[in-house]
CSV table of C-alpha atoms and ligand atoms in Angstrom, one decimal:
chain,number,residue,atom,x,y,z
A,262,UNK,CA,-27.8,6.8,-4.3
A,263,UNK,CA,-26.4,8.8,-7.2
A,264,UNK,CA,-25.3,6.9,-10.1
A,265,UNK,CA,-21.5,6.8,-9.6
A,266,UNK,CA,-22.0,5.0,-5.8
A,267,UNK,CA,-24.0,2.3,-8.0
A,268,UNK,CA,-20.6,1.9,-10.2
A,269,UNK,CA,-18.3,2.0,-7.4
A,270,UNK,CA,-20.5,-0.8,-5.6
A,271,UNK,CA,-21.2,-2.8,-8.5
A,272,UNK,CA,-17.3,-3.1,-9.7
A,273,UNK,CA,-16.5,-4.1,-6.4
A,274,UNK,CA,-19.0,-6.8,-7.0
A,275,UNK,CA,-17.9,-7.6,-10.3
A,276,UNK,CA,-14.4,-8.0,-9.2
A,277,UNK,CA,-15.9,-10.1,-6.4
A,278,UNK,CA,-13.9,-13.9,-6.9
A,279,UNK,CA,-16.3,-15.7,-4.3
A,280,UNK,CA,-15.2,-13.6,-0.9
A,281,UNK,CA,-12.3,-12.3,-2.2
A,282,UNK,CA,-11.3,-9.1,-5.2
A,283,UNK,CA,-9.7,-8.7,-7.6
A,284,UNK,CA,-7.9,-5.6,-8.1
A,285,UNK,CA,-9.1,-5.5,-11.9
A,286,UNK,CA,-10.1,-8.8,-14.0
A,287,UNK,CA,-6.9,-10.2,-15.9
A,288,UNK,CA,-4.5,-7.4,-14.9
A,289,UNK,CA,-4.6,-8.4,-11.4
A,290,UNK,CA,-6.3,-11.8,-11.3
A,291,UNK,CA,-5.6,-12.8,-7.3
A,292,UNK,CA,-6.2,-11.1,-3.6
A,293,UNK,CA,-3.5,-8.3,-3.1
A,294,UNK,CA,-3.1,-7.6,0.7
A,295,UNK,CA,-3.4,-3.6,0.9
A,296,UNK,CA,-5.8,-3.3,-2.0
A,297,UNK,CA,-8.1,-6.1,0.0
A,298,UNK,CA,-7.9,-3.6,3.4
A,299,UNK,CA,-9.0,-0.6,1.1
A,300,UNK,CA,-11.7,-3.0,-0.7
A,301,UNK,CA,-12.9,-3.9,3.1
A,302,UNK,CA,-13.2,-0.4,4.0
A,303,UNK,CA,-15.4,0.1,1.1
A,304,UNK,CA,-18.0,-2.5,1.3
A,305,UNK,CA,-18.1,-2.0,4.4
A,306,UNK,CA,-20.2,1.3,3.3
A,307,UNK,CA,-22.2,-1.3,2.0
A,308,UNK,CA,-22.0,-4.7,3.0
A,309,UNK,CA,-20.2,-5.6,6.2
A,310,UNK,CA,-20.7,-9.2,5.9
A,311,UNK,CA,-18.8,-8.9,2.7
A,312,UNK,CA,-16.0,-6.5,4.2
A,313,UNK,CA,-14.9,-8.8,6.9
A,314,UNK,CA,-15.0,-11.9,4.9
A,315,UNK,CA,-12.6,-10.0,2.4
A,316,UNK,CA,-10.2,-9.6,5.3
A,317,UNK,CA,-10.6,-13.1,6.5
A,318,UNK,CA,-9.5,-14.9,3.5
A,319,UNK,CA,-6.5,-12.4,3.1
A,320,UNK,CA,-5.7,-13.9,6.5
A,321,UNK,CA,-5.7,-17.4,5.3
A,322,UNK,CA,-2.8,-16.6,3.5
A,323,UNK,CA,-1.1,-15.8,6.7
A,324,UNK,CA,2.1,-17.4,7.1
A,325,UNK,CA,2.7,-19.2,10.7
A,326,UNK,CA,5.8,-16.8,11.3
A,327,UNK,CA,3.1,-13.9,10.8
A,328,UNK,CA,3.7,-12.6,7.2
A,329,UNK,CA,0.6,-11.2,6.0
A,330,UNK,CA,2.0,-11.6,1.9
A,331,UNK,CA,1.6,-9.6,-0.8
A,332,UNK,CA,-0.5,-11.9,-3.2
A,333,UNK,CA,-2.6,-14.9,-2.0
A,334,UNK,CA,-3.4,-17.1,-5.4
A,335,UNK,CA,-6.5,-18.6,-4.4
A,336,UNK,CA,-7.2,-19.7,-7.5
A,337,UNK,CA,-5.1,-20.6,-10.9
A,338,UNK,CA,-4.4,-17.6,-13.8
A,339,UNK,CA,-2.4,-17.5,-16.5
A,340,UNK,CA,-2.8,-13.5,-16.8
A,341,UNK,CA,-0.1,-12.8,-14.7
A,342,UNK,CA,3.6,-12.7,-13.9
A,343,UNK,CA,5.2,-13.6,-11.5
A,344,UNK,CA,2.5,-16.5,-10.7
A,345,UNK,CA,3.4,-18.8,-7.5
A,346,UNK,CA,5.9,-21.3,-9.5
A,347,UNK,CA,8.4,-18.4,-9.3
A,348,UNK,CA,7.4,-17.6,-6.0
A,349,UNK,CA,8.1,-21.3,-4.7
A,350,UNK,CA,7.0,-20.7,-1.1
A,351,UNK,CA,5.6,-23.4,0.6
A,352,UNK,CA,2.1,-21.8,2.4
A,353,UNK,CA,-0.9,-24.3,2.0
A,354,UNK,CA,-2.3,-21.3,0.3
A,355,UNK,CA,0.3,-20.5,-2.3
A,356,UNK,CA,1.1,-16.8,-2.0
A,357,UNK,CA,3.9,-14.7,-2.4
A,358,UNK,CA,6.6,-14.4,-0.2
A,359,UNK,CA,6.4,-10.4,0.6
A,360,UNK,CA,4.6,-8.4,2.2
A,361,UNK,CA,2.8,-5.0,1.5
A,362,UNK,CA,2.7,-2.1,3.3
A,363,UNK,CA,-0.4,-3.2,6.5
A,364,UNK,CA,-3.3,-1.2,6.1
A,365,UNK,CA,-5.3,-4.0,7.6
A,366,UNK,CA,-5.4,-3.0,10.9
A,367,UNK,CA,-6.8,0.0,10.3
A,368,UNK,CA,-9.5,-1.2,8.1
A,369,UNK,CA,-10.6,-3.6,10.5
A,370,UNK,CA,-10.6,-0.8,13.5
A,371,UNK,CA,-12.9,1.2,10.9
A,372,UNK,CA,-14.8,-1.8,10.6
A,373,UNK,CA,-15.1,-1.7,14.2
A,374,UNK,CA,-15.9,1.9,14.7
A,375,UNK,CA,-18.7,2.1,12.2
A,376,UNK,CA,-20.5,-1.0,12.2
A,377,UNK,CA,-24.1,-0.9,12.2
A,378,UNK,CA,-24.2,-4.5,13.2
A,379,UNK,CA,-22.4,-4.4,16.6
A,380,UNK,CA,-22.6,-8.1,17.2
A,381,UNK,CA,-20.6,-8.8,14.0
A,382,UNK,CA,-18.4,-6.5,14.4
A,383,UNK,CA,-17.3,-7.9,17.8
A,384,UNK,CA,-17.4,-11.7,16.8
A,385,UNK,CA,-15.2,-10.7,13.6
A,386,UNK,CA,-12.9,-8.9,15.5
A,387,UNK,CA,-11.8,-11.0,18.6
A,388,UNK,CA,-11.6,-13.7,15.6
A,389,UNK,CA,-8.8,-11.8,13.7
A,390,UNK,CA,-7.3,-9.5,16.5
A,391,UNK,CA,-5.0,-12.2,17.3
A,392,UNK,CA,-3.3,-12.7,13.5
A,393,UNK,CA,-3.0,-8.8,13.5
A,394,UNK,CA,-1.2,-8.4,16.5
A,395,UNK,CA,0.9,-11.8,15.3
A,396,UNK,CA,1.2,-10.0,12.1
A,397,UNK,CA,2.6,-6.0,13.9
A,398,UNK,CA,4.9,-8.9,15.8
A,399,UNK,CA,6.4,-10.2,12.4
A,400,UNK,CA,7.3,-6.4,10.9
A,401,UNK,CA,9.3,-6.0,14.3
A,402,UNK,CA,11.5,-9.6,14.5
A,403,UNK,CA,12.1,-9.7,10.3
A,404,UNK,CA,12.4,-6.2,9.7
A,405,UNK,CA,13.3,-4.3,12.4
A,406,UNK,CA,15.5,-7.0,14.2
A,407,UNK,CA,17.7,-4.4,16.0
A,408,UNK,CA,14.5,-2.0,17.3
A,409,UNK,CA,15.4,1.0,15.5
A,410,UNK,CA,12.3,2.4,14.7
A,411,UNK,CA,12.4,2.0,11.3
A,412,UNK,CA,11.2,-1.2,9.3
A,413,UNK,CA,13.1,-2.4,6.2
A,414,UNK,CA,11.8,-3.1,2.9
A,415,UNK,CA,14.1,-5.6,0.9
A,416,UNK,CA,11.3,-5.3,-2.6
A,417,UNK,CA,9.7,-2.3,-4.0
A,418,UNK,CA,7.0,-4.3,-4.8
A,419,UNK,CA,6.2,-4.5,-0.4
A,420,UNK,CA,5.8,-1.0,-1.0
A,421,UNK,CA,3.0,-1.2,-3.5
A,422,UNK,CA,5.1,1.6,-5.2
A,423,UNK,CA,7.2,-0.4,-7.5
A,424,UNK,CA,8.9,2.0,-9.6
A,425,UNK,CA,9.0,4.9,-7.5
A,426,UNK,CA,12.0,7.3,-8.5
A,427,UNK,CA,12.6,6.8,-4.8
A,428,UNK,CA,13.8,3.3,-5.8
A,429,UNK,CA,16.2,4.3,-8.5
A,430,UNK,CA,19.3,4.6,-6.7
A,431,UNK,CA,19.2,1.9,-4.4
A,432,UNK,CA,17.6,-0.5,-7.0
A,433,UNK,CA,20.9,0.6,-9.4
A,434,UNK,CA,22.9,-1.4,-7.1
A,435,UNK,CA,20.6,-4.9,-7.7
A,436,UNK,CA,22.0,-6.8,-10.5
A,437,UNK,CA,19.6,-7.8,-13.9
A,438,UNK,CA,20.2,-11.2,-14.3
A,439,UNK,CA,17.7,-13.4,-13.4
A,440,UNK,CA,17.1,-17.5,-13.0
A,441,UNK,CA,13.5,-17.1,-14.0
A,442,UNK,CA,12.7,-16.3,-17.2
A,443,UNK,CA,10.7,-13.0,-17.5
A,444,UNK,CA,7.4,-13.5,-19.3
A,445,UNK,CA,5.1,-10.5,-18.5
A,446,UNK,CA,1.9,-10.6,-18.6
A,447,UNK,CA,1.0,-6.9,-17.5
A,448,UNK,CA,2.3,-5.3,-20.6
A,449,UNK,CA,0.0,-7.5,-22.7
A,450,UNK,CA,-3.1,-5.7,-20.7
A,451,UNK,CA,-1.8,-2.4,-20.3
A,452,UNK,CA,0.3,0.3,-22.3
A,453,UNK,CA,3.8,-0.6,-21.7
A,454,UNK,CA,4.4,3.4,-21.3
A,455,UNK,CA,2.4,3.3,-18.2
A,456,UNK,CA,4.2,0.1,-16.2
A,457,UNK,CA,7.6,-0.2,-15.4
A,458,UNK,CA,10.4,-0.6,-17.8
A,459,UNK,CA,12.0,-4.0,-18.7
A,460,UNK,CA,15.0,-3.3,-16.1
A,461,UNK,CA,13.0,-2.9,-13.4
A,462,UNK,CA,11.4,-6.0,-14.1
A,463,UNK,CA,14.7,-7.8,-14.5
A,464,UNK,CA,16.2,-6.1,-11.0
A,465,UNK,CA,12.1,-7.2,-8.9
A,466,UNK,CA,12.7,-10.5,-10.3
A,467,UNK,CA,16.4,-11.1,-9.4
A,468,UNK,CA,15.6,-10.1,-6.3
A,469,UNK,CA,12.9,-12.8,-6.1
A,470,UNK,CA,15.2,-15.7,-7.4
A,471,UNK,CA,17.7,-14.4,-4.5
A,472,UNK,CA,14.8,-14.6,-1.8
A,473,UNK,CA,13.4,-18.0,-3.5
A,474,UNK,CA,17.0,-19.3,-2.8
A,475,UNK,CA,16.6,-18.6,0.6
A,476,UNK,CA,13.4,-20.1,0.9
A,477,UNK,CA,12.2,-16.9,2.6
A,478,UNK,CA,14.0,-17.1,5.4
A,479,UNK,CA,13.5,-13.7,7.2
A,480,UNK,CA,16.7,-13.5,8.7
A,481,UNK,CA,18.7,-14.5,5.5
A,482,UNK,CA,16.7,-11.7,3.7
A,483,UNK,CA,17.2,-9.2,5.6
A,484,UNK,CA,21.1,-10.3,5.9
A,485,UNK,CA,22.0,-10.4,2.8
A,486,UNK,CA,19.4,-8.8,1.2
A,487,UNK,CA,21.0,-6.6,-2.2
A,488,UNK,CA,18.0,-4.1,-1.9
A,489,UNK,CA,17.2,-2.5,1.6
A,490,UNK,CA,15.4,0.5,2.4
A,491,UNK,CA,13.1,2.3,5.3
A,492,UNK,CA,10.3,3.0,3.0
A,493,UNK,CA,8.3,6.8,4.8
A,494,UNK,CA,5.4,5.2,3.3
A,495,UNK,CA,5.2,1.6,4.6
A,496,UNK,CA,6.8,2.7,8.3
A,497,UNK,CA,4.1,5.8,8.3
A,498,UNK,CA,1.7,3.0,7.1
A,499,UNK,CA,3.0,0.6,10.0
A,500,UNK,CA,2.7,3.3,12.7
A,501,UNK,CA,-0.9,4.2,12.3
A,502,UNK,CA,-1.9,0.6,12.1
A,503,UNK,CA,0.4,0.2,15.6
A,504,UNK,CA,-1.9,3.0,17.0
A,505,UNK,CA,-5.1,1.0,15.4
A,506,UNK,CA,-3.9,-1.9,17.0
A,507,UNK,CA,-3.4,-0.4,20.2
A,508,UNK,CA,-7.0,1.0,20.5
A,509,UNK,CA,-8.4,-2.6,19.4
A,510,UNK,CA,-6.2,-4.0,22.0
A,511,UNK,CA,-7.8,-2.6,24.6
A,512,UNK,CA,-11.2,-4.0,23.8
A,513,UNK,CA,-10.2,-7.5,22.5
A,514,UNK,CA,-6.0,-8.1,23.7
A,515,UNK,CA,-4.6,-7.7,27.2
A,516,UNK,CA,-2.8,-4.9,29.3
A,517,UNK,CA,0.9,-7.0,28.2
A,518,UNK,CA,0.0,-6.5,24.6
A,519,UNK,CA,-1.2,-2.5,24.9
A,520,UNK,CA,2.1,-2.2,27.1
A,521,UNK,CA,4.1,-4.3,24.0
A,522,UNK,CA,2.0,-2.0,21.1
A,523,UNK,CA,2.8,1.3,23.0
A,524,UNK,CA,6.7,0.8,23.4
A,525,UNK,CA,6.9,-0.1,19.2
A,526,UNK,CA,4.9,3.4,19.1
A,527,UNK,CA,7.2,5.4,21.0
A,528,UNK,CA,10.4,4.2,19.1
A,529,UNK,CA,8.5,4.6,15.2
A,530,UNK,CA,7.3,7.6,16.1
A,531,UNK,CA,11.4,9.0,17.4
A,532,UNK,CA,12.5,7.4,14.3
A,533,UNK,CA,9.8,8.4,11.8
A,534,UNK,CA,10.9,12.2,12.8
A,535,UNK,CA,14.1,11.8,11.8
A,536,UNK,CA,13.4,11.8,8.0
A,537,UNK,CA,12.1,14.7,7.7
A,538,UNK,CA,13.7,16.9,5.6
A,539,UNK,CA,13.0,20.8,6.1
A,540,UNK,CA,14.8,21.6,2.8
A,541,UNK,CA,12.0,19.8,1.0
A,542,UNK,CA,9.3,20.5,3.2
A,543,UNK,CA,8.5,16.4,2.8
A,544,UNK,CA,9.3,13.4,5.0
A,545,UNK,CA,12.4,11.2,3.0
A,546,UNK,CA,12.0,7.8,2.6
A,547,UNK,CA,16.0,6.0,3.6
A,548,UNK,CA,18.3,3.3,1.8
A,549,UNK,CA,19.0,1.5,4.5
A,550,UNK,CA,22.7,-0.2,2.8
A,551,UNK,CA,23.8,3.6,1.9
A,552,UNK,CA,23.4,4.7,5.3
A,553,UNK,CA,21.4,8.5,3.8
A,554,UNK,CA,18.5,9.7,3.3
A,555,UNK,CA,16.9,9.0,-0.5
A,556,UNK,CA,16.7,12.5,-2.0
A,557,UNK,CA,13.2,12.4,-3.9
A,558,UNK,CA,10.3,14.2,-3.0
A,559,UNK,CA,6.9,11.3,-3.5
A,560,UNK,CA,3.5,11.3,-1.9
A,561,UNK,CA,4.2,8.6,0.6
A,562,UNK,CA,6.2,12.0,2.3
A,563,UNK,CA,3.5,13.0,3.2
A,564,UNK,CA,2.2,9.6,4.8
A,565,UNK,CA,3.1,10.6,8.6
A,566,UNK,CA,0.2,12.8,8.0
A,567,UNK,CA,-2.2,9.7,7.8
A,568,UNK,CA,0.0,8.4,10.8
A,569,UNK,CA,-0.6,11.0,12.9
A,570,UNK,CA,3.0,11.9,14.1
A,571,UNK,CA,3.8,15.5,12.8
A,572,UNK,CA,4.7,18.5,14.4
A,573,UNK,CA,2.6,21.9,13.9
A,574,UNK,CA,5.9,23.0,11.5
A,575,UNK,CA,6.0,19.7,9.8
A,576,UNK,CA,2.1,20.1,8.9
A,577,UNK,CA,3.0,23.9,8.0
A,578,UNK,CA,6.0,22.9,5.4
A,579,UNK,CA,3.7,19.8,3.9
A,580,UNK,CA,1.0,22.1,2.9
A,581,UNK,CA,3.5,24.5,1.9
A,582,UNK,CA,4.7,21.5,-0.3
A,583,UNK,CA,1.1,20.5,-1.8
A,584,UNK,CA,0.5,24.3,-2.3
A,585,UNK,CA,4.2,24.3,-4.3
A,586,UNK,CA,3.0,21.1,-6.5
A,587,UNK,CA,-0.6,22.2,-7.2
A,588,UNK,CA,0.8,25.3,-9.3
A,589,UNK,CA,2.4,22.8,-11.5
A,590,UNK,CA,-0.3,20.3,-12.0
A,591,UNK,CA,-4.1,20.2,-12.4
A,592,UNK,CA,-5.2,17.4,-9.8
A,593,UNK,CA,-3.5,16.5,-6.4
A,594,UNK,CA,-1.7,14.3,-5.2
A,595,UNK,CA,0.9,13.1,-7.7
A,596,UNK,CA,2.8,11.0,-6.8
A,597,UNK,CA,5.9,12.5,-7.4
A,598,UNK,CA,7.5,16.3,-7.1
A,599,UNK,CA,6.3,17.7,-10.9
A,600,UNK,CA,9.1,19.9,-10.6
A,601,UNK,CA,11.7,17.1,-11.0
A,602,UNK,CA,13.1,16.0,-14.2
A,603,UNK,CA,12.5,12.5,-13.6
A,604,UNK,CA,8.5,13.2,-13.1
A,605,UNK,CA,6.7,11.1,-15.7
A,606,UNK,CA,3.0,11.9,-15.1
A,607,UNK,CA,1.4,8.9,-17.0
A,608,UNK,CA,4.2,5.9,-15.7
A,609,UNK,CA,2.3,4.1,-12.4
A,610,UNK,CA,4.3,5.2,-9.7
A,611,UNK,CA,6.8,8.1,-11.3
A,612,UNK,CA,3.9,11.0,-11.3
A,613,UNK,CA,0.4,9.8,-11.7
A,614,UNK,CA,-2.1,10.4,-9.2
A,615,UNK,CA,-3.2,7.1,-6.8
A,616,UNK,CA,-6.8,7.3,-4.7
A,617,UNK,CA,-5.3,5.5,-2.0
A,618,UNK,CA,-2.7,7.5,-1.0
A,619,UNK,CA,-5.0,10.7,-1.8
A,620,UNK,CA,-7.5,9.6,0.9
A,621,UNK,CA,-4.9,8.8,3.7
A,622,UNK,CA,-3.1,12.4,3.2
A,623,UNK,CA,-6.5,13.8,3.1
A,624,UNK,CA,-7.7,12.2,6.8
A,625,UNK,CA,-4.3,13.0,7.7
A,626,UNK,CA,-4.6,16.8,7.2
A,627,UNK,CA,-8.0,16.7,8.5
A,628,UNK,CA,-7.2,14.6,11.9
A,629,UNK,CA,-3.7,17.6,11.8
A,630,UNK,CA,-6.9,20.1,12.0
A,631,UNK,CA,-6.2,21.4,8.6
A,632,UNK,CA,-9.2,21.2,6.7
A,633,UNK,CA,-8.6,23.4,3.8
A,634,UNK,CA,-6.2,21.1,2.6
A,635,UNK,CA,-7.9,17.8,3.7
A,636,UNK,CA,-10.7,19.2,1.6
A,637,UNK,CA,-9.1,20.0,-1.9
A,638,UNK,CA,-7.3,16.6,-2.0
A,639,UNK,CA,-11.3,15.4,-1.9
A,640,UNK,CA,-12.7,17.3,-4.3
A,641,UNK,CA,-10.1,16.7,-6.9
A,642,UNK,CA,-10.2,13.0,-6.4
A,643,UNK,CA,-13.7,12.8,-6.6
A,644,UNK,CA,-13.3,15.1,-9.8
A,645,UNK,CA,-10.7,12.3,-11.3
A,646,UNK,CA,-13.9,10.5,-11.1
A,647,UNK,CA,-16.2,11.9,-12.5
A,648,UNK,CA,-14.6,12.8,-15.2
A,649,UNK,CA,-12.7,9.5,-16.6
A,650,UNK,CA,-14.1,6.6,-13.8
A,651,UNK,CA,-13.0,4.5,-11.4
A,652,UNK,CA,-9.9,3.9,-13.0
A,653,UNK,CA,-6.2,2.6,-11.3
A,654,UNK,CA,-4.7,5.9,-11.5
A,655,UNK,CA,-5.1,9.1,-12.9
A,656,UNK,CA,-2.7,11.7,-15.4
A,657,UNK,CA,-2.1,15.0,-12.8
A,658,UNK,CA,-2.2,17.3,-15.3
A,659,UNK,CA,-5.6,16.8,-16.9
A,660,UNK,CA,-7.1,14.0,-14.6
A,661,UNK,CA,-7.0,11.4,-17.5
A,662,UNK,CA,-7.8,7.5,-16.1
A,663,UNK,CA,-4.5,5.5,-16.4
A,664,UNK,CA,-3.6,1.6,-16.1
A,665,UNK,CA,-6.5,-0.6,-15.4
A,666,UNK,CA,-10.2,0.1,-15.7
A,667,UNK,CA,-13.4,-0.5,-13.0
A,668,UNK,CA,-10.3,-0.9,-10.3
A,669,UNK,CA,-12.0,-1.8,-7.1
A,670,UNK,CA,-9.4,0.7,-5.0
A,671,UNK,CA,-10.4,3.1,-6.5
A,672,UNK,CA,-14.4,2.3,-6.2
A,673,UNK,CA,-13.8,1.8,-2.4
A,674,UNK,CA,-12.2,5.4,-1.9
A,675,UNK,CA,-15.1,6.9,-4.0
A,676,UNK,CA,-17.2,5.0,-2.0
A,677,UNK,CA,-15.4,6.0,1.4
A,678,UNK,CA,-15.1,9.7,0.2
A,679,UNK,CA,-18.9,10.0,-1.0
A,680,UNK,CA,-20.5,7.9,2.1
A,681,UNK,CA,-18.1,8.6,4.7
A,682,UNK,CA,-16.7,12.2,3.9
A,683,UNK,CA,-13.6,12.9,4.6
A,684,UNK,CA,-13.3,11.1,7.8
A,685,UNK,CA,-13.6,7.7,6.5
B,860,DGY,C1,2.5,-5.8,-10.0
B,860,DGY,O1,2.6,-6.9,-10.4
B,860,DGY,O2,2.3,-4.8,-10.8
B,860,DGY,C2,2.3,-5.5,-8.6
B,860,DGY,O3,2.4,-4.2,-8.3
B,860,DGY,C3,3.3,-6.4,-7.8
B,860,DGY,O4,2.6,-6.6,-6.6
């Protein structure tokens, strides 16, 4: 075992809050739902006891309507804002009332696949396989009501992306006043150059006091909801966990729910098509009130990759993309186009590099068949490594460790990328 698989292990442990983790101590002090499908997938290299137990307390956060949220607070910390009496939702749980983009499913298929101890696997799975499948059922009736395809986001912060320059325009329209006083707690941990700015707080909690005064009522969000978009990333996300589902359903569901899976397939993968965008060479994310595409280049473009849904010309103009930003900075993937002004390579989502997202573009090339590409997203994130740690995220140009330190993400990609290779 080199040294750096004995870090990645050992933060997951230390971040380890009694069968749930931590993203980070203090920054993060509660279970976050697509961090905890990542965190699986990496003990899982490890410890599979441990890896399904983190994805069976994320599911006792699950909502009876099927919600998966975005935060479970299974225990009390003043080290972050917003905390669950701004959330007011009324789970047994408390938790958040949003949900993030659902990697789960394809965690636990990995789970599946890889287990050394079959039995386990099996029990674990025919436990949870019916809260996934109620879970694939929710994003359909809340968020995709009228069976377009396409599944709406109503907060940035469902697309783990918060400030994404994709956001900009369509969060311009969402007012700044708020009922809750903002108290932040993340800026007190972290540089404030490398979170979001003070308005985008002030627009992610107004839209929280709005959906509060709904008491998250799905249909009343997504009616009158002052923020909606079709996120690439999340509905990419979605569809590969569809197609994760559907594999798991043949072993532990029933021929109605494979037939039920395979028919969502069909119409995401029609409508996941349509935003690509040949003059970028990049897949668009959509604001969903605006009726267009959003016009900015980010990683999660490149997401239908990890989703398994593009075309040999698609997979030609991505690389050609990658190839375009890789001349402008030292270590793949930012997260946004370095050639656009608004590119700000040390602010969370605006530039810097995320593991995350590096590893599903990288299985996505590779599944695509192009390994060249598969293979130099890798090395450089295993580079980011070992040259600053297992750090949040990471400064394209010079591979400098940004936000929160000993992340467990980012340990459970290292750990994926150095035990697994590339595919997982
Ligand atoms: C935060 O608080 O920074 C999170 O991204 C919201 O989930």
């Amino acid at each position: 075992m080199t040294d750096l698989t004995a870090t990645a292990q050992s933060i997951l442990r230390q971040n380890d809050r009694g069968g749930y983790t931590v993203p980070t101590a203090r920054l993060y002090p509660f279970q976050w739902n697509w961090d905890s499908a990542f965190v699986a997938m990496g003990f899982a290299t490890f410890d599979e006891p441990r890896a399904w137990q983190e994805i069976s307390l994320l599911l006792r956060g699950q909502w009876a309507d099927g919600l998966i949220p975005h935060i479970v607070f299974h225990a009390p910390s003043d080290d972050y804002f917003p905390g669950p009496d701004v959330w007011h939702t009324r789970h047994t749980i408390p938790t958040s009332g949003i949900p993030q983009p659902p990697v789960l499913a394809s965690a636990a298929r990995l789970l599946v696949d890889h287990a050394q101890d079959r039995a386990l696997a099996e029990a674990e799975m025919a436990a949870i396989y019916p809260a996934l499948l109620r879970n694939h059922r929710w994003w359909q009736t809340a968020r995709d009501p009228q069976g377009t395809g396409l599944v709406a986001t109503l907060h940035p912060w469902e697309t783990g992306m918060d400030n994404s320059p994709s956001w900009d325009s369509p969060m311009a329209r969402v007012a700044t006043d708020t009922r809750t006083v903002i108290r932040r707690r993340d800026t007190t941990h972290i540089a404030p150059e490398m979170r979001p700015r003070a308005e985008d707080y002030q627009r992610f909690i107004h839209l929280v006091d709005h959906y509060s005064a709904l008491a998250w009522d799905p249909a009343r969000m997504f009616a009158t909801a002052p923020f909606k978009v079709a996120d690439i990333g999340t509905n990419a996300i979605l569809l590969r966990a569809e197609r994760d589902l559907l594999a798991l359903s043949e072993r532990f569901g029933t021929v109605s729910d494979s037939r039920e899976i395979a028919a969502r397939i069909a119409r995401q993968t029609t409508a996941i098509a349509a935003q690509w965008s040949a003059s970028h060479g990049i897949f668009l994310s959509r604001d969903l009130l605006a009726h267009t595409p959003i016009d900015s280049a980010t990683s999660a473009g490149f997401l239908p990759l990890w989703a398994g849904c593009v075309t040999q010309d698609q997979l030609a103009g991505l690389g050609a993309t990658l190839d375009h930003w890789q001349t402008l900075v030292k270590r793949l993937v930012p997260s946004f186009n370095p050639a656009d002004a608004r590119f700000e390579p040390r602010r969370y989502w605006r530039g810097p590099v995320w593991h995350v997202v590096n590893w599903m573009i990288a299985e996505g090339f590779r599944a695509a068949g192009d390994l060249p590409h598969a293979t130099r997203i890798l090395d450089d994130t295993l580079a980011d490594v070992v040259d600053a740690g297992l750090d949040e995220y990471f400064d394209p140009r010079d591979g400098a460790g940004l936000g929160g330190r000993d992340f467990s993400w980012t340990a459970a990609i290292y750990l994926l990328g150095r035990v697994r290779g590339i595919e997982g």
